[in-house]
XYZ file of C-alpha atoms in Angstrom:
332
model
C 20.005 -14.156 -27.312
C 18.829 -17.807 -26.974
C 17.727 -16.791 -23.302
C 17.212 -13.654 -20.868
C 14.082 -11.162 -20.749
C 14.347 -10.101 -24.462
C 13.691 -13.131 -25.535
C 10.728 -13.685 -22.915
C 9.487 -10.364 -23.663
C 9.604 -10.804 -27.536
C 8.056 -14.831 -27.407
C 9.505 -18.042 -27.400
C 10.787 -17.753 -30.661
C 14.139 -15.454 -30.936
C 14.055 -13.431 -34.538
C 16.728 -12.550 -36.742
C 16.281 -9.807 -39.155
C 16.509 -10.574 -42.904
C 15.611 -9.192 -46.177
C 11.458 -9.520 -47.274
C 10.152 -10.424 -50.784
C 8.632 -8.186 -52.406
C 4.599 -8.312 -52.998
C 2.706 -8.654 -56.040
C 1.144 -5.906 -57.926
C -2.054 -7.091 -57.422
C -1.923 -7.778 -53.753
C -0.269 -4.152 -53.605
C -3.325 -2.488 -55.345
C -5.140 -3.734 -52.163
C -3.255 -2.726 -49.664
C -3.151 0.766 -47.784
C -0.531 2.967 -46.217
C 0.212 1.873 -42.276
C 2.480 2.998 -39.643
C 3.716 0.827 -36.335
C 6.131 0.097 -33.605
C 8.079 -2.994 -33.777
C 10.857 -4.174 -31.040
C 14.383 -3.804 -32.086
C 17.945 -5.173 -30.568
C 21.257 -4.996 -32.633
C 23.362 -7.883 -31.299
C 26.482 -6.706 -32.086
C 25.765 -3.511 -29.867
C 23.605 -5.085 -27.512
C 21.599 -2.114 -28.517
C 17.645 -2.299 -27.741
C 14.929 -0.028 -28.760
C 11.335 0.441 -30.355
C 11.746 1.520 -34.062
C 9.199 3.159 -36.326
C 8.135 1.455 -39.652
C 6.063 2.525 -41.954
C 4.899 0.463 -45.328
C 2.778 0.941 -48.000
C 2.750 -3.070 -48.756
C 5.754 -2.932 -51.273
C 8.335 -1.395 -49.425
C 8.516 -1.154 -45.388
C 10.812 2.483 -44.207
C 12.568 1.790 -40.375
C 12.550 5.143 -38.583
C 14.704 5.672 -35.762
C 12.045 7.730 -34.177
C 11.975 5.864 -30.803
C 14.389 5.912 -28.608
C 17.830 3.909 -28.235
C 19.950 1.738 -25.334
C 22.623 4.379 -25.922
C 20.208 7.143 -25.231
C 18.223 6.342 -22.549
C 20.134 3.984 -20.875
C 17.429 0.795 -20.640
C 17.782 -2.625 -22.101
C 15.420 -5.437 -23.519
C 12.888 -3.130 -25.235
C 9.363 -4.953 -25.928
C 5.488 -5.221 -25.834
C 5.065 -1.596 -27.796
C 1.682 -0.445 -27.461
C 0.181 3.050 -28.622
C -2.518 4.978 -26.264
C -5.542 5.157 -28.360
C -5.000 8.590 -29.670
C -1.824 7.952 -30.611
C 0.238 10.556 -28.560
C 1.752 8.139 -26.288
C 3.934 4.565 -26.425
C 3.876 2.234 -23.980
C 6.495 -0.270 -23.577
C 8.883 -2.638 -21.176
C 12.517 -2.174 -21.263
C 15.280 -3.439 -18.136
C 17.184 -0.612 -16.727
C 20.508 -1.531 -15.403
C 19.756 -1.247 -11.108
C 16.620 -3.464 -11.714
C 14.144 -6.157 -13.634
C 12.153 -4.933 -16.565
C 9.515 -2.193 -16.143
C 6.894 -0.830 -17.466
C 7.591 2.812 -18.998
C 5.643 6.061 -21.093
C 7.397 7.872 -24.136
C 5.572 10.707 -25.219
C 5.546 10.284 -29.516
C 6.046 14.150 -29.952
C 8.863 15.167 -28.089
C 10.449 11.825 -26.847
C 10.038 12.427 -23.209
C 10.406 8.947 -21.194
C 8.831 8.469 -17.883
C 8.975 4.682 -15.541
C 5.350 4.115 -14.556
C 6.714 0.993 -12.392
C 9.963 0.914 -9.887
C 9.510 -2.070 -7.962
C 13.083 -4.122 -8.442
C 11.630 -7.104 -7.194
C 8.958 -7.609 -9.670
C 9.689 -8.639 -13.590
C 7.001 -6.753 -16.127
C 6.731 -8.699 -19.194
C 3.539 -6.707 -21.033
C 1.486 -3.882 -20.764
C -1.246 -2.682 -22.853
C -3.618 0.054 -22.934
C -6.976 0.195 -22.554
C -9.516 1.082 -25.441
C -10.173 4.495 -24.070
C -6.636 5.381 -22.852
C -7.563 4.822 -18.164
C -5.832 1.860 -17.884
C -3.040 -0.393 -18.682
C -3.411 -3.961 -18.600
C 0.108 -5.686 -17.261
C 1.551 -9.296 -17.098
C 3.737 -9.005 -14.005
C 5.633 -11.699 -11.924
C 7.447 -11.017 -8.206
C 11.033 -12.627 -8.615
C 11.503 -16.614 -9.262
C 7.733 -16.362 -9.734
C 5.465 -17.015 -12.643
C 3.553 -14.142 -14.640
C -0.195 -13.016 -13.110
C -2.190 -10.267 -15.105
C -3.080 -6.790 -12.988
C -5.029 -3.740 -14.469
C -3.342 -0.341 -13.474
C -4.963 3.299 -14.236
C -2.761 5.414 -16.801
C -0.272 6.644 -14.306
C 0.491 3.788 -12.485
C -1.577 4.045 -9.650
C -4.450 1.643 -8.538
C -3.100 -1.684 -9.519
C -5.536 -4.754 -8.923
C -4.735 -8.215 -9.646
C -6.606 -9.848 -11.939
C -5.561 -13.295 -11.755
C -3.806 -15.481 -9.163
C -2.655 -18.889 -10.314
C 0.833 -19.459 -9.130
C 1.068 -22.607 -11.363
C 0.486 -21.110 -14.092
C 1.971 -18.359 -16.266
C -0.289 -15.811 -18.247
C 0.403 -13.312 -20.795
C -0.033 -12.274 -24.228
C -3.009 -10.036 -23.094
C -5.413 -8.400 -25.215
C -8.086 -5.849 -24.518
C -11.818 -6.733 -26.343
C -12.640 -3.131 -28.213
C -15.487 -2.082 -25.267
C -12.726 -2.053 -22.591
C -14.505 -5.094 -20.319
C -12.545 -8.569 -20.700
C -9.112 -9.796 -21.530
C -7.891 -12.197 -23.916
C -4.389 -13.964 -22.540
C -3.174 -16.911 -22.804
C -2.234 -19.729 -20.184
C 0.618 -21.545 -20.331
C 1.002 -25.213 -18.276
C 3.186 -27.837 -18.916
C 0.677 -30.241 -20.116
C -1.730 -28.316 -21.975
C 0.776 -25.722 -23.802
C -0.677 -22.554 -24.655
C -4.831 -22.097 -24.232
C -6.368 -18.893 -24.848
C -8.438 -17.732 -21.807
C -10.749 -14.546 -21.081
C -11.498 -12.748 -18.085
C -13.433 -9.765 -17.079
C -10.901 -6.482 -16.982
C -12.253 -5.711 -13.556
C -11.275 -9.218 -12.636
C -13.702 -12.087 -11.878
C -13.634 -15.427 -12.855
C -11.431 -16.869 -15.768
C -13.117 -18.466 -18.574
C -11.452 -20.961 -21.859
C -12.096 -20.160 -24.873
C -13.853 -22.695 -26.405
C -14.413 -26.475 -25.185
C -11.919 -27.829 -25.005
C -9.860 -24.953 -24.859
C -8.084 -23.057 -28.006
C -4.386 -23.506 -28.474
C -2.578 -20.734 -29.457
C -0.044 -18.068 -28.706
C 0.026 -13.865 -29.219
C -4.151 -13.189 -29.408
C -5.648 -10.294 -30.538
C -9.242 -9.078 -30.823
C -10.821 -7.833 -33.864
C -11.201 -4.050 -34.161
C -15.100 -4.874 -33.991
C -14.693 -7.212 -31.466
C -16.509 -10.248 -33.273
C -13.466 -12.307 -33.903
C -10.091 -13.420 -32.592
C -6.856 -13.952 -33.866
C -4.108 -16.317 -32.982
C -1.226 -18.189 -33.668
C -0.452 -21.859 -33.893
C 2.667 -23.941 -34.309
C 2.738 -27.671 -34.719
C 5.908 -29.636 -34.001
C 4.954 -32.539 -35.521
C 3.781 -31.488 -38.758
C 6.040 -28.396 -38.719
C 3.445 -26.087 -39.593
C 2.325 -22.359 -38.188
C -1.170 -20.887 -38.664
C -2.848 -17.836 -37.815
C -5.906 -18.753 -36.671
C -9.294 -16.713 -36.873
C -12.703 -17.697 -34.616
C -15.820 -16.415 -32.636
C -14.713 -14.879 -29.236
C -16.874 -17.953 -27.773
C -14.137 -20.228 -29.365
C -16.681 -21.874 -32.393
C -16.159 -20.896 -36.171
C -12.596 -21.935 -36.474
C -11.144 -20.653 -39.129
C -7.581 -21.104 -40.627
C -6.571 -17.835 -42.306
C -2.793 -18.685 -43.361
C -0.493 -22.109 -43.508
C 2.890 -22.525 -43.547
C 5.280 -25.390 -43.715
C 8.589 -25.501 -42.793
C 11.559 -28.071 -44.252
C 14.092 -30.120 -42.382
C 13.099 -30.748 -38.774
C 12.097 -27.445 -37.536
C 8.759 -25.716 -37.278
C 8.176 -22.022 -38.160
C 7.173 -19.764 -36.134
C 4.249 -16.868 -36.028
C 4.832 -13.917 -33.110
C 4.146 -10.413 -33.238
C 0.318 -10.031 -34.284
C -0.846 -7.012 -34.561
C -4.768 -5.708 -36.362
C -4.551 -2.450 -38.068
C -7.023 0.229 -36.898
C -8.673 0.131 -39.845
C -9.513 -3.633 -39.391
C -8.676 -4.913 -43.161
C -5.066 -5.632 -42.475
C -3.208 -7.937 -39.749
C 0.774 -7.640 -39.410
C 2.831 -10.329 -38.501
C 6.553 -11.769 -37.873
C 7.071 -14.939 -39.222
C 10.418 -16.736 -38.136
C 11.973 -19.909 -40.333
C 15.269 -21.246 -40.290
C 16.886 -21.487 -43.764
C 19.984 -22.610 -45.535
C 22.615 -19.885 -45.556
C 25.485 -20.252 -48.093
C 27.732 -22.200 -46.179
C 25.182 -24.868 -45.693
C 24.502 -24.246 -41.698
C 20.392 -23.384 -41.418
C 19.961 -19.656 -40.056
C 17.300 -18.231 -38.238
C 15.629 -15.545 -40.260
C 12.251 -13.312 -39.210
C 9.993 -11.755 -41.858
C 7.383 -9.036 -42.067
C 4.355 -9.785 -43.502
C 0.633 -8.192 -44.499
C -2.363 -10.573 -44.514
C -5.824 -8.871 -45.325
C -8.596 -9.497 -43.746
C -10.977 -9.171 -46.627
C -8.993 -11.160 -49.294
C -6.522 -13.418 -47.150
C -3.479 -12.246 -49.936
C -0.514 -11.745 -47.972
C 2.029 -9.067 -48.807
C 5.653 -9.354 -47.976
C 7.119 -5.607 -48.005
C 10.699 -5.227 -48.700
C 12.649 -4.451 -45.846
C 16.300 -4.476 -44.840
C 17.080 -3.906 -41.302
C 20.524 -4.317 -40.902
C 21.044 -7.174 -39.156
C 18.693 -6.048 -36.026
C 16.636 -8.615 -34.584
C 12.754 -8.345 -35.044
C 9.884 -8.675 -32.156
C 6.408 -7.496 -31.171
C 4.601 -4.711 -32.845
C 1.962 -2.279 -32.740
C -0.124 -0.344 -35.248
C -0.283 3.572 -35.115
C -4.040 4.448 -34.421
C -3.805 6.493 -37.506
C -4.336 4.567 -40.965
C -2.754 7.174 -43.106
C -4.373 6.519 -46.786
């Protein structure tokens, strides 16, 4: 999997799935009981899917309670995203006669429905909107790089939102009123700069001067802060960032360091709907036992109120790791 739309859909960063520490007891005592989606492929299988986790900061349960490759016959699951009242998943996954598209499974009864057929165009994200109308996409025609469109809920009405051929643009996410987009712009030169625009479209704005670096946004469930990721080559560090939505008040929330020569790596953020909590997938390489350095992913807690991270124990299997989305529902 060093290349092809899983990896593209899932980040720059390809995960393998290994065993998590556990937390502390007092970090635990913290911590509340959550539920999300997380992207799944088994690479002896070349099985795909989006898996059900739920973790109550000390130990993390995979459900198979989304649906398989076997199954449903699609490949390259990613960019999970629950409709606000939870009944609903939204996802991209490649079906065999075409590029990746955007599809619907309903959370009760499994029922999967395409909301996209066009073979000539490559879906990389969608997301729903705060109230549930409208799904925010990042979409590119073939040999093309991504643009950003808003759709209503069922597919119809799509309107471009931005149109920078030069440029590509994803990693979107909605501000909690429903009326501007966090993304990120990617160009050669200036890597990865976080970017709003208005969801009805408009004109694009960086956030911050100069610009914020940094990969996989999200907005705060109040909408007074953002989150992001960093990764530094030369100091082989990752952060998750935290600042104003006007880019001032930088704040560094978490630090890590790798060893040898390579960097680790942050993707998958993800703010729980209570606000307190904010999930990620941290990827390092480490030394296996006969001496070659491994790629391994990790799923960790940080809260919000205390900056403790917890590191539930979880054993997938050997299934590789991606993006990830809470349930609406904090169960307590």
């Amino acid at each position: 999997m060093s290349s092809g739309p899983f990896r593209r859909i899932c980040g720059a960063i390809g995960l393998v799935a290994a065993a998590i520490l556990a937390a502390s007891a007092a970090a635990l005592a913290q911590s509340g009981t959550f539920a999300f989606a997380v992207t799944l492929y088994n690479p002896l299988t070349n099985a795909s899917a989006i898996g059900y986790v739920q973790t109550d900061g000390f130990d993390a349960e995979l459900i198979s309670r989304f649906t398989y490759t076997e199954a449903d016959g699609l490949e390259y699951h990613g960019s999970p995203s629950f409709s606000p009242d939870g009944s609903t998943l939204l996802f991209v996954a490649q079906p065999s006669d075409r590029l990746p598209q955007i599809y619907v499974q309903s959370v009760v009864d499994g029922l999967t429905e395409a909301i996209t057929t066009d073979a000539e165009k490559n879906y990389m994200q969608a997301v729903w909107s705060p109230d549930g109308t409208k799904i925010a996409y990042a979409a590119a025609d073939r040999g093309r790089l991504e643009d950003i469109f808003v759709m209503n809920a069922d597919g119809s009405g799509s309107v471009q939102i931005t149109d920078t051929p030069e440029l590509s643009e994803i990693g979107i996410s909605w501000s909690p009123d429903g009326t501007t987009l966090l993304y990120v712009q990617r160009e050669s030169q200036l890597g990865y700069q976080l970017m709003t625009i208005p969801a009805e479209g408009g004109q694009s704005q960086p956030v911050g001067d100069p610009a914020l670096v940094g990969t996989t946004p999200k907005w705060s469930v109040d909408g007074t802060r953002l989150f992001f990721a960093t990764r530094d080559m030369e100091t082989l560090t990752a952060t998750i960032q935290s600042a104003a939505p006007d880019g001032s008040d930088a704040q560094t929330l978490y630090t890590i360091t790798g060893s040898g020569d390579s960097a680790p790596g942050i993707d998958g953020i993800a703010v729980s709907p209570d606000g307190s909590t904010l999930a990620f997938v941290l990827a390092e390489f480490v030394s296996s036992v006969n001496g070659n350095l491994d790629l391994v992913n990790t799923l960790h807690l940080l809260s919000l109120e205390t900056l403790e991270v917890e590191s539930p124990v979880w054993i997938t299997d050997g299934l590789w790791v991606g993006s990830l989305d809470f349930e609406p529902t904090t169960v307590q």
